[in-house]
Coordinates of C-alpha atoms in Angstrom, one line a residue:
Chain A
M11 CA 143.4 138.0 125.6
T12 CA 143.0 141.7 125.1
A13 CA 142.6 143.8 128.2
A14 CA 139.5 146.0 128.5
V15 CA 141.6 148.8 129.8
D16 CA 145.4 148.7 129.5
L17 CA 147.4 151.5 131.1
K18 CA 151.2 151.6 130.7
N19 CA 153.3 154.0 132.8
V20 CA 150.6 156.6 132.9
V21 CA 151.8 159.9 134.4
K22 CA 149.5 162.8 135.1
R23 CA 150.8 166.2 136.1
Y24 CA 148.9 169.3 137.0
G25 CA 151.5 172.0 136.6
P26 CA 154.2 171.3 139.2
V27 CA 152.1 168.7 141.0
T28 CA 152.3 165.0 139.9
A29 CA 149.1 163.2 140.6
L30 CA 150.1 159.8 139.1
H31 CA 153.6 158.5 138.9
G32 CA 153.7 155.9 136.2
V33 CA 150.7 153.7 136.8
S34 CA 150.5 150.4 134.9
L35 CA 147.3 148.3 135.1
A36 CA 145.6 145.8 132.9
I37 CA 141.9 145.3 133.5
A38 CA 140.4 142.2 132.0
D39 CA 137.2 142.2 130.0
N40 CA 134.1 141.4 132.2
E41 CA 136.0 142.1 135.4
F42 CA 134.8 144.0 138.5
F43 CA 137.9 146.0 139.2
T44 CA 138.3 148.4 142.1
L45 CA 140.6 151.3 142.6
L46 CA 141.0 151.6 146.4
G47 CA 142.8 154.2 148.3
P48 CA 142.6 157.2 150.7
S49 CA 141.5 160.6 149.3
G50 CA 144.2 162.2 147.2
C51 CA 145.8 158.9 146.2
G52 CA 145.0 159.5 142.5
K53 CA 142.2 157.0 142.1
T54 CA 139.7 159.5 140.8
T55 CA 142.3 161.1 138.5
L56 CA 142.9 157.7 137.0
L57 CA 139.1 157.3 136.4
R58 CA 138.9 160.7 134.8
L59 CA 141.8 159.8 132.5
I60 CA 139.9 156.7 131.3
A61 CA 136.7 158.7 130.9
G62 CA 138.5 161.3 128.9
F63 CA 137.8 164.3 131.1
E64 CA 141.6 164.8 131.5
D65 CA 144.5 163.9 129.3
I66 CA 147.5 161.8 130.3
S67 CA 150.8 163.6 130.5
E68 CA 152.9 160.6 129.6
G69 CA 152.4 156.9 129.0
E70 CA 149.8 154.9 127.1
I71 CA 146.1 154.2 127.5
R72 CA 144.3 151.6 125.5
L73 CA 140.7 150.4 125.4
F74 CA 140.4 146.9 123.9
D75 CA 143.7 147.5 122.2
K76 CA 142.7 150.9 120.7
D77 CA 144.8 153.8 121.7
I78 CA 142.4 156.4 123.2
A79 CA 144.8 159.0 124.5
G80 CA 143.6 162.4 123.4
L81 CA 140.2 161.2 122.4
E82 CA 137.2 163.4 123.5
P83 CA 135.0 161.8 126.1
N84 CA 132.0 161.5 123.7
L85 CA 134.1 159.4 121.4
R86 CA 135.0 156.8 124.1
P87 CA 132.7 153.8 124.6
V88 CA 132.9 154.4 128.3
N89 CA 130.2 155.7 130.7
T90 CA 130.5 157.1 134.2
V91 CA 128.3 157.0 137.3
F92 CA 129.2 160.2 139.1
Q93 CA 129.7 160.5 142.8
H94 CA 126.8 163.0 143.1
Y95 CA 125.0 161.3 140.1
A96 CA 124.9 164.6 138.0
L97 CA 121.4 163.7 136.8
F98 CA 120.1 166.4 134.5
P99 CA 117.6 168.3 136.7
H100 CA 115.5 169.7 133.8
M101 CA 114.8 166.3 132.3
T102 CA 112.5 163.5 133.5
V103 CA 114.0 160.2 134.7
L104 CA 113.2 158.6 131.3
D105 CA 114.8 161.4 129.3
N106 CA 117.9 161.2 131.5
V107 CA 118.2 157.5 130.9
A108 CA 117.6 157.9 127.1
F109 CA 120.1 160.8 126.8
G110 CA 123.1 158.8 125.8
L111 CA 121.0 156.8 123.2
K112 CA 119.7 160.1 121.8
M113 CA 123.2 161.4 121.4
K114 CA 124.2 158.2 119.6
G115 CA 121.4 158.8 117.2
V116 CA 119.0 156.0 118.3
D117 CA 115.5 156.7 117.0
P118 CA 112.9 158.0 119.6
V119 CA 110.8 154.8 119.7
A120 CA 113.8 152.5 120.2
R121 CA 115.5 154.7 122.8
R122 CA 112.3 155.0 124.8
A123 CA 111.9 151.3 124.8
R124 CA 115.5 150.7 125.8
A125 CA 115.4 153.4 128.6
G126 CA 112.2 151.7 129.8
Q127 CA 114.0 148.4 130.0
M128 CA 116.9 149.9 131.9
L129 CA 114.5 151.5 134.4
E130 CA 112.8 148.1 134.9
M131 CA 116.2 146.6 135.6
V132 CA 116.8 149.0 138.4
H133 CA 113.2 148.7 139.6
L134 CA 112.2 152.3 138.8
S135 CA 109.6 151.9 136.0
A136 CA 107.0 153.7 138.1
F137 CA 109.2 156.8 138.3
A138 CA 109.9 157.4 134.6
D139 CA 108.0 160.7 134.4
R140 CA 109.3 162.2 137.6
F141 CA 112.1 164.7 137.8
P142 CA 115.4 163.8 139.6
S143 CA 114.7 166.2 142.5
Q144 CA 111.6 164.2 143.3
L145 CA 113.6 161.0 144.0
S146 CA 115.4 159.8 147.1
G147 CA 119.2 159.5 147.1
G148 CA 119.0 155.8 146.5
Q149 CA 116.6 156.1 143.6
Q150 CA 118.8 158.8 142.0
Q151 CA 121.7 156.4 142.3
R152 CA 119.8 153.8 140.4
V153 CA 118.8 156.3 137.7
A154 CA 122.4 157.3 137.3
L155 CA 123.3 153.6 136.9
A156 CA 120.6 153.0 134.4
R157 CA 121.6 156.1 132.5
A158 CA 125.2 155.0 132.3
L159 CA 124.4 151.4 131.3
A160 CA 121.7 152.3 128.7
P161 CA 124.1 153.0 125.8
E162 CA 125.8 149.6 126.5
P163 CA 129.3 151.0 127.2
K164 CA 132.3 148.6 127.0
V165 CA 133.5 149.8 130.3
L166 CA 131.5 151.4 133.2
L167 CA 133.3 153.8 135.5
L168 CA 131.9 154.3 139.0
D169 CA 133.2 157.2 141.1
E170 CA 132.4 156.4 144.7
P171 CA 128.8 156.0 143.8
L172 CA 127.7 154.6 147.2
S173 CA 129.3 157.2 149.4
A174 CA 126.2 159.5 149.6
L175 CA 123.9 156.6 150.7
D176 CA 123.2 155.5 154.2
L177 CA 124.6 152.2 155.6
K178 CA 121.7 149.8 154.9
L179 CA 121.2 151.1 151.4
R180 CA 124.9 151.0 150.7
Q181 CA 125.0 147.3 151.7
A182 CA 122.0 146.5 149.6
M183 CA 123.5 148.4 146.6
R184 CA 126.7 146.4 146.8
V185 CA 124.9 143.2 146.2
E186 CA 122.9 144.8 143.4
L187 CA 125.9 146.3 141.7
K188 CA 127.7 143.0 141.7
Q189 CA 124.6 141.3 140.2
L190 CA 124.3 144.0 137.6
Q191 CA 127.8 143.6 136.6
E192 CA 127.4 139.8 136.2
Q193 CA 124.1 140.2 134.4
T194 CA 125.4 142.8 131.9
G195 CA 128.8 141.4 131.4
I196 CA 130.3 144.9 131.2
T197 CA 133.7 145.7 132.8
F198 CA 133.2 147.7 135.9
I199 CA 135.9 150.0 137.3
F200 CA 134.9 151.1 140.7
V201 CA 136.6 153.8 142.7
T202 CA 136.2 153.8 146.5
H203 CA 138.0 154.7 149.7
D204 CA 135.9 152.1 151.6
Q205 CA 137.8 148.9 151.9
E206 CA 134.7 146.9 152.9
E207 CA 133.1 147.9 149.7
A208 CA 136.2 146.9 147.7
L209 CA 136.6 143.6 149.5
T210 CA 132.9 142.5 149.1
M211 CA 132.4 143.3 145.4
S212 CA 135.6 143.1 143.5
D213 CA 137.2 140.5 141.4
R214 CA 140.5 142.3 141.7
I215 CA 141.5 145.4 143.7
A216 CA 144.3 147.9 143.0
V217 CA 145.4 149.6 146.2
M218 CA 146.7 153.1 145.5
S219 CA 148.5 155.6 147.6
A220 CA 150.3 158.8 146.7
G221 CA 149.8 158.5 143.0
R222 CA 151.1 154.9 142.8
V223 CA 149.6 151.4 142.7
Q224 CA 150.8 149.7 145.8
Q225 CA 149.4 146.2 145.1
I226 CA 147.0 144.5 142.7
G227 CA 145.2 141.3 143.6
T228 CA 142.1 139.6 144.8
A229 CA 140.5 140.6 148.0
R230 CA 142.1 137.6 149.6
D231 CA 145.5 138.4 148.2
I232 CA 145.7 141.9 149.5
Y233 CA 144.2 141.1 152.9
E234 CA 146.3 138.0 153.5
A235 CA 149.4 138.7 151.6
P236 CA 150.0 142.5 151.7
E237 CA 153.2 143.4 149.9
N238 CA 154.0 146.4 152.0
R239 CA 153.2 148.3 155.1
F240 CA 150.8 150.7 153.5
V241 CA 148.6 147.9 152.1
A242 CA 148.7 145.9 155.4
D243 CA 147.7 149.0 157.4
F244 CA 145.1 150.3 155.0
I245 CA 143.2 147.1 154.4
G246 CA 141.6 146.0 157.7
E247 CA 143.3 146.3 161.0
T248 CA 146.7 145.1 161.7
N249 CA 149.4 145.0 164.4
L250 CA 152.8 146.1 163.1
L251 CA 155.7 144.9 165.2
Q252 CA 159.4 145.7 164.5
V253 CA 161.2 142.4 164.5
D254 CA 164.7 141.1 163.7
V255 CA 164.9 138.8 160.7
A256 CA 167.3 135.9 161.2
A257 CA 167.0 134.4 157.8
V258 CA 165.0 134.5 154.6
R259 CA 164.6 131.6 152.2
E260 CA 162.2 131.0 149.4
G261 CA 159.6 133.6 150.5
R262 CA 159.7 132.5 154.1
A263 CA 161.5 134.3 156.9
T264 CA 162.7 133.2 160.3
V265 CA 162.0 136.1 162.7
V266 CA 162.6 136.8 166.3
L267 CA 159.5 138.0 168.1
P268 CA 159.7 140.5 171.0
G269 CA 160.3 138.2 174.0
G270 CA 162.7 136.0 172.1
K271 CA 160.6 133.4 170.5
Q272 CA 161.5 132.4 166.9
I273 CA 158.8 131.8 164.3
V274 CA 158.8 131.1 160.5
C275 CA 156.4 133.2 158.4
P276 CA 155.7 134.3 154.8
A277 CA 157.7 137.3 153.7
S278 CA 157.3 139.8 150.8
G279 CA 160.7 140.2 149.3
T280 CA 162.8 141.1 152.3
S281 CA 166.4 140.6 153.4
S282 CA 167.6 140.2 156.9
G283 CA 167.7 143.2 159.2
R284 CA 164.9 144.9 161.1
H285 CA 161.5 144.9 159.4
N286 CA 157.8 145.2 160.2
L287 CA 155.8 142.1 161.0
S288 CA 152.1 142.4 160.3
I289 CA 149.8 140.4 162.5
R290 CA 146.0 140.4 161.9
P291 CA 144.2 140.8 165.3
E292 CA 141.9 137.9 164.5
R293 CA 144.8 135.6 164.1
L294 CA 145.8 135.9 167.7
T295 CA 144.3 133.8 170.5
I296 CA 144.7 133.8 174.2
S297 CA 146.6 130.6 175.1
D298 CA 149.1 129.0 177.4
N299 CA 151.0 128.0 174.3
A300 CA 152.3 131.6 174.1
D301 CA 154.4 133.2 171.4
L302 CA 154.0 136.6 172.9
M303 CA 153.3 137.8 176.5
A304 CA 151.1 140.8 177.0
T305 CA 149.1 142.8 179.6
V306 CA 145.5 143.6 179.0
E307 CA 144.5 147.3 179.0
R308 CA 140.9 147.3 177.9
V309 CA 138.3 145.0 176.4
V310 CA 135.9 146.7 173.9
Y311 CA 132.5 145.0 173.3
L312 CA 131.7 145.2 169.5
G313 CA 128.7 142.9 169.3
T314 CA 129.8 140.1 167.0
D315 CA 133.2 140.2 168.5
L316 CA 135.4 141.6 171.2
Q317 CA 138.5 143.7 170.8
V318 CA 141.2 143.3 173.4
I319 CA 143.7 146.1 173.6
A320 CA 146.9 145.2 175.3
H321 CA 150.6 145.9 175.4
L322 CA 153.5 143.5 175.0
D323 CA 156.1 143.2 177.7
S324 CA 158.4 145.2 175.4
G325 CA 155.9 148.0 175.6
E326 CA 154.5 147.9 172.0
P327 CA 150.7 148.0 171.7
I328 CA 148.9 145.0 170.3
S329 CA 145.2 144.3 169.8
L330 CA 143.3 141.1 169.1
R331 CA 139.8 140.2 168.1
L332 CA 137.9 137.4 169.8
Q333 CA 134.6 135.9 168.6
N334 CA 131.8 136.7 170.9
A335 CA 131.1 133.0 171.7
A336 CA 129.9 131.6 175.0
R337 CA 133.2 132.1 176.8
V338 CA 134.0 130.9 180.2
S339 CA 136.1 133.9 181.1
L340 CA 137.0 137.2 179.6
P341 CA 140.4 138.8 180.1
E342 CA 140.4 141.5 182.8
P343 CA 142.3 144.8 182.5
G344 CA 145.7 144.4 184.1
Q345 CA 145.7 140.6 183.6
R346 CA 148.8 139.1 182.0
I347 CA 148.0 136.8 179.1
G348 CA 149.8 134.6 176.7
L349 CA 149.1 135.2 173.0
H350 CA 149.3 132.4 170.5
L351 CA 149.9 133.2 166.8
E352 CA 148.0 131.0 164.4
E353 CA 149.9 129.3 161.6
G354 CA 150.2 131.8 158.8
G355 CA 148.8 134.6 160.9
A356 CA 151.8 136.9 160.5
R357 CA 153.6 138.3 157.5
L358 CA 156.9 140.0 157.1
L359 CA 156.7 143.2 155.1
A360 CA 159.2 144.7 152.7
D361 CA 159.1 148.2 154.2
Chain B
M11 CA 120.6 187.9 169.2
K12 CA 118.7 191.1 168.8
G13 CA 117.2 191.8 165.4
V14 CA 118.0 194.9 163.3
R15 CA 114.7 196.5 164.6
H16 CA 116.4 197.0 168.0
Y17 CA 119.3 199.0 166.7
P18 CA 119.1 202.6 168.0
G19 CA 117.6 205.0 165.4
F20 CA 116.4 202.2 163.2
L21 CA 112.8 203.4 163.0
P22 CA 113.3 207.1 162.3
L23 CA 116.0 206.3 159.7
T24 CA 113.9 203.8 158.0
I25 CA 110.9 206.2 157.9
L26 CA 113.1 209.0 156.5
C27 CA 114.5 206.8 153.7
L28 CA 111.1 205.5 152.8
V29 CA 109.6 209.0 152.7
V30 CA 112.5 210.5 150.6
L31 CA 112.5 207.6 148.2
Y32 CA 108.8 206.9 147.7
T33 CA 106.9 210.1 148.4
P34 CA 107.7 211.7 145.0
L35 CA 106.8 208.5 143.2
I36 CA 103.5 208.3 145.1
V37 CA 102.7 211.9 144.3
V38 CA 103.4 211.5 140.6
A39 CA 101.3 208.3 140.5
V40 CA 98.4 209.9 142.4
Y41 CA 98.4 213.2 140.5
S42 CA 98.5 211.3 137.1
F43 CA 94.8 210.5 138.0
N44 CA 94.0 214.2 138.8
A45 CA 91.1 215.7 136.9
S46 CA 92.4 219.3 137.0
T47 CA 95.2 220.7 134.9
S48 CA 97.0 221.8 138.1
I49 CA 99.9 219.7 139.3
T50 CA 99.5 220.8 142.9
S51 CA 95.8 220.8 143.7
W52 CA 93.5 217.8 143.5
G53 CA 90.5 218.1 141.3
G54 CA 89.0 214.7 141.5
F55 CA 89.7 211.3 139.9
S56 CA 90.0 211.1 136.2
L57 CA 91.8 209.1 133.4
R58 CA 91.9 212.2 131.1
W59 CA 95.7 212.5 131.2
Y60 CA 96.1 208.9 130.2
G61 CA 93.8 209.6 127.3
E62 CA 95.8 212.7 126.5
V63 CA 99.0 210.6 126.3
F64 CA 97.5 208.4 123.5
T65 CA 95.3 210.9 121.7
G66 CA 96.5 214.4 122.7
R67 CA 98.6 217.1 120.9
E68 CA 101.9 215.4 121.8
A69 CA 100.7 211.8 121.2
A70 CA 102.5 211.4 117.9
R71 CA 105.7 212.7 119.3
F72 CA 105.5 210.4 122.4
G73 CA 104.3 207.5 120.3
Q74 CA 107.4 207.8 118.0
A75 CA 109.7 208.2 121.1
A76 CA 108.1 205.2 122.8
W77 CA 108.6 203.1 119.6
N78 CA 112.3 204.1 119.4
S79 CA 112.8 203.3 123.1
I80 CA 111.1 199.9 122.9
T81 CA 112.8 198.8 119.7
I82 CA 116.2 200.0 120.9
A83 CA 115.7 198.3 124.3
L84 CA 114.7 195.0 122.6
M85 CA 117.7 195.0 120.4
A86 CA 120.2 196.3 122.9
A87 CA 119.1 193.9 125.6
T88 CA 119.2 190.9 123.2
T89 CA 122.6 191.7 121.8
A90 CA 124.0 192.6 125.2
T91 CA 122.6 189.3 126.6
V92 CA 124.3 187.2 123.9
I93 CA 127.6 189.0 124.5
A94 CA 127.2 188.7 128.3
T95 CA 126.5 185.0 128.0
A96 CA 129.6 184.4 126.0
A97 CA 131.6 186.5 128.5
A98 CA 130.2 184.6 131.4
L99 CA 131.0 181.2 129.8
A100 CA 134.6 182.3 129.2
M101 CA 135.0 183.8 132.7
V102 CA 133.3 181.0 134.7
R103 CA 133.9 177.9 132.5
G104 CA 137.1 179.0 130.6
G105 CA 139.5 177.9 133.4
P106 CA 142.3 180.2 134.4
F107 CA 143.7 182.4 131.6
R108 CA 145.9 185.4 131.3
G109 CA 144.0 188.6 131.8
R110 CA 141.1 187.0 133.5
Q111 CA 141.0 189.7 136.2
A112 CA 141.4 192.4 133.7
S113 CA 138.6 191.0 131.6
F114 CA 136.3 190.9 134.6
A115 CA 137.1 194.6 135.3
L116 CA 136.6 195.5 131.7
I117 CA 133.2 193.8 131.5
N118 CA 132.0 195.7 134.6
L119 CA 133.6 199.0 133.8
P120 CA 130.4 200.7 132.7
L121 CA 129.0 200.1 136.3
M122 CA 131.9 202.1 137.8
V123 CA 132.6 204.9 135.3
P124 CA 130.4 207.9 135.9
E125 CA 127.7 207.9 133.3
I126 CA 128.4 211.5 132.1
V127 CA 132.0 210.5 131.4
I128 CA 130.8 207.6 129.2
A129 CA 128.3 209.9 127.5
V130 CA 131.0 212.4 126.6
A131 CA 133.5 209.8 125.6
T132 CA 131.0 207.9 123.5
L133 CA 130.0 211.1 121.7
I134 CA 133.6 212.0 121.0
F135 CA 134.3 208.5 119.8
F136 CA 131.3 208.5 117.4
S137 CA 132.3 211.9 115.9
T138 CA 135.9 210.8 115.6
I139 CA 135.0 207.7 113.5
G140 CA 132.6 209.8 111.6
L141 CA 129.4 208.0 112.6
R142 CA 126.3 210.3 112.4
T143 CA 124.5 210.5 115.6
G144 CA 121.0 209.0 115.5
Y145 CA 119.1 205.7 116.1
L146 CA 122.2 203.5 115.4
T147 CA 124.5 205.4 117.8
I148 CA 121.9 205.2 120.5
L149 CA 121.6 201.4 119.9
L150 CA 125.4 200.9 120.0
A151 CA 125.8 202.9 123.2
H152 CA 123.0 201.0 124.8
I153 CA 124.4 197.6 123.9
T154 CA 127.7 198.6 125.5
F155 CA 126.4 199.8 128.9
C156 CA 123.8 197.0 129.1
I157 CA 126.4 194.2 129.0
P158 CA 127.4 194.3 132.7
F159 CA 123.8 194.4 133.8
A160 CA 123.1 191.3 131.8
Y161 CA 126.4 189.7 132.8
L162 CA 126.0 189.8 136.5
P163 CA 122.9 187.5 136.9
I164 CA 124.1 185.2 134.1
A165 CA 127.6 184.7 135.7
A166 CA 126.0 184.3 139.1
R167 CA 123.7 181.6 137.8
L168 CA 126.5 179.8 135.9
E169 CA 128.7 179.7 139.0
G170 CA 125.9 177.8 140.8
I171 CA 125.8 175.1 138.1
E172 CA 128.2 172.2 138.8
G173 CA 130.6 171.3 136.0
T174 CA 129.7 167.6 136.3
Y175 CA 126.4 168.1 134.3
E176 CA 128.4 169.0 131.2
Q177 CA 130.8 166.2 131.9
A178 CA 128.0 163.8 132.2
A179 CA 126.6 164.9 128.9
R180 CA 130.0 164.7 127.2
D181 CA 130.4 161.2 128.8
L182 CA 127.0 160.2 127.3
Y183 CA 128.3 161.0 123.7
A184 CA 127.2 164.7 123.5
T185 CA 129.6 166.9 121.5
R186 CA 130.6 170.2 123.2
A187 CA 127.9 172.1 121.3
Q188 CA 125.2 169.6 122.2
A189 CA 126.3 169.6 125.9
F190 CA 125.9 173.4 125.8
R191 CA 122.6 173.5 124.0
L192 CA 120.9 170.6 125.7
I193 CA 122.3 170.8 129.2
L194 CA 124.1 174.0 130.2
L195 CA 121.9 176.5 128.3
P196 CA 118.6 175.2 129.8
L197 CA 120.1 175.2 133.3
M198 CA 121.4 178.8 133.0
M199 CA 118.2 180.1 131.4
P200 CA 116.8 181.7 134.5
G201 CA 120.0 183.8 134.7
V202 CA 119.9 184.6 131.0
I203 CA 116.3 185.7 131.2
S204 CA 116.7 187.9 134.3
G205 CA 119.9 189.4 132.7
W206 CA 117.9 190.2 129.6
L207 CA 115.1 191.8 131.6
L208 CA 117.5 194.0 133.6
A209 CA 119.3 195.1 130.4
F210 CA 115.9 195.9 128.8
I211 CA 114.9 198.1 131.7
I212 CA 118.3 199.8 131.9
S213 CA 118.1 200.6 128.2
L214 CA 114.5 201.8 128.4
D215 CA 115.3 204.1 131.3
D216 CA 118.5 205.6 130.1
F217 CA 118.7 209.4 129.7
I218 CA 122.2 210.9 130.0
I219 CA 124.0 208.8 127.5
T220 CA 121.1 208.7 125.1
N221 CA 120.7 212.5 125.3
F222 CA 124.4 212.9 124.2
V223 CA 124.4 210.5 121.3
K224 CA 120.9 210.8 120.0
G225 CA 121.4 213.6 117.5
A226 CA 118.8 216.2 116.5
G227 CA 115.3 215.1 116.0
M228 CA 115.7 211.6 117.4
E229 CA 113.9 211.0 120.7
T230 CA 113.5 208.2 123.1
L231 CA 110.8 208.3 125.8
P232 CA 113.1 209.7 128.6
T233 CA 114.5 212.4 126.3
A234 CA 111.0 213.3 125.0
I235 CA 109.7 213.6 128.6
F236 CA 112.7 215.7 129.5
G237 CA 112.1 218.0 126.5
S238 CA 108.4 218.3 127.4
V239 CA 109.1 219.0 131.1
K240 CA 111.4 221.9 130.1
Q241 CA 108.3 223.8 129.0
G242 CA 106.6 223.1 132.3
I243 CA 105.3 220.0 133.9
K244 CA 101.9 219.0 132.7
P245 CA 99.8 216.1 134.1
N246 CA 100.2 214.0 131.0
I247 CA 103.9 213.7 131.8
M248 CA 102.9 212.3 135.1
A249 CA 100.7 209.7 133.3
I250 CA 103.6 208.7 131.0
S251 CA 106.0 208.5 134.0
T252 CA 103.5 206.3 135.9
L253 CA 103.2 204.0 132.9
M254 CA 107.0 203.7 132.7
L255 CA 107.2 203.1 136.4
L256 CA 104.7 200.3 136.0
V257 CA 106.7 198.7 133.1
S258 CA 109.9 198.9 135.2
V259 CA 108.3 197.4 138.3
L260 CA 106.8 194.5 136.2
F261 CA 110.1 193.7 134.5
V262 CA 112.2 193.9 137.7
T263 CA 109.7 191.8 139.5
A264 CA 109.8 189.2 136.7
A265 CA 113.6 189.2 136.7
Y266 CA 113.5 188.6 140.5
L267 CA 110.9 185.9 140.4
I268 CA 112.6 184.0 137.5
N269 CA 115.9 184.1 139.3
R270 CA 114.4 182.8 142.5
K271 CA 112.5 180.1 140.8
G272 CA 115.6 179.0 139.0
R273 CA 117.6 178.9 142.2
Q274 CA 115.1 176.5 143.8
S275 CA 114.8 173.9 141.0
P276 CA 118.2 172.2 140.3

């Protein structure tokens, strides 16, 4: 099957600075694909290369098998939802939504009808004759979406579109975006630094850092089987412990935990020696069947769960999450506790 | 924090400045309504000098001069605004290029060079290339010194417009030309209009450069007034001056209001 967007060894340089070091990605048709990473990781640059606002320095960029390198943005069947929406302030909402159709030469009656439909889809029909400055942030966001979707692009690019909205609205929009994507069948490429956004909406996620793709996979893949330290640390919370690796066989490693206990856990391409072991805080429980011994420092109440901050006997910090169920007893600061590691709760990382 | 009103000497200094700046204007404006021929003693209210301007002995001369001034100002302001808009686009949207600083200095040079120097230099230039002084030389000189006045508000406006609007237009299948015409130009219009109004006023008011390059027999309103005043100040001059003051105030106010309104909207 042809990929909607196919990038091969894409390099982008700005003078002496290299923003992207040979990125290769294949995004499938009809996929909700997210580029996730901290600011400056190159995710927005990648989006701008696909939109055509910038040109690649090296490599190949294809859209449904057509080479689009060097093509002007108006000649690419790709539309963008900008971070601050960039709605045209001197045009009404309806004219904004109809703009792309007008530029494509759709006649006035047809484009007004189509723009009307798009506004209906984002529940803003009543606002067609308003100007963007008369709308709230959330409404402007919907207009931007309707405007980008109206010309029926083959790929929709979204540049942190939810970052300017407040929390409740952001959560509602996540659901709505996902529904829109399923409803329209258009490939969405979504850029964000918010891992929760990425995990809740995406079919697949590319985690980026320092101009490189660190890992591509489903939300579950990257959360449960991070390939390296950056991914493990960036996605969710994790405890990283330096451990000695006794043996590695068929993707499973035997490691020695601080305190001497040996466990077998999945490993991402490592050899023996000293490596980082990633343990998710929710995969640890307080138990007499202890893999690790620790002393409690603090218990933080977070509503749905509790965070216990402790340190191991070897001195390394460790934290765990406990469900806020009707518990008989909570650990007290200073108390020594045994920590049990759930089966598959730890993963050995390559670097 | 204390306001500026509490600075020592604020009140006397302010009054002094206001008096020096505005008393002459007020005197001219008031005496233009004087019924007597004297320019110092008040003889009652009358519009006779305004009538004199339009029907009196010098009416034809002033009429021709006013026509020259207004047509030159219209053409000079329009041409200068087009050039200034192109310059602003290159400077603000053109990205970094060699000689950017030098270009900026060059555009604004007429603001810094003493006007008399420009006047002499322009005259020498025209005579060197063999252009006869007259209507055309005034127009060319006016276009030149109007450019920076038109440039400044246009560039300021353009700097306040985010580049993403044009990108959004390009992304939505607009060509470069369409993105400019349908998006950028309407957004920068307040700056363009106030630039044009300023250029128009600067052209209408100019005396020194015009006086050098106008040639014999060609007059604009300022040079005609000056010529008339040399034979003694008559109240009709005050009436003309008051009319010019009114036009200037209206244009500058319009430029200010358009600029302010433009800043509020997007």
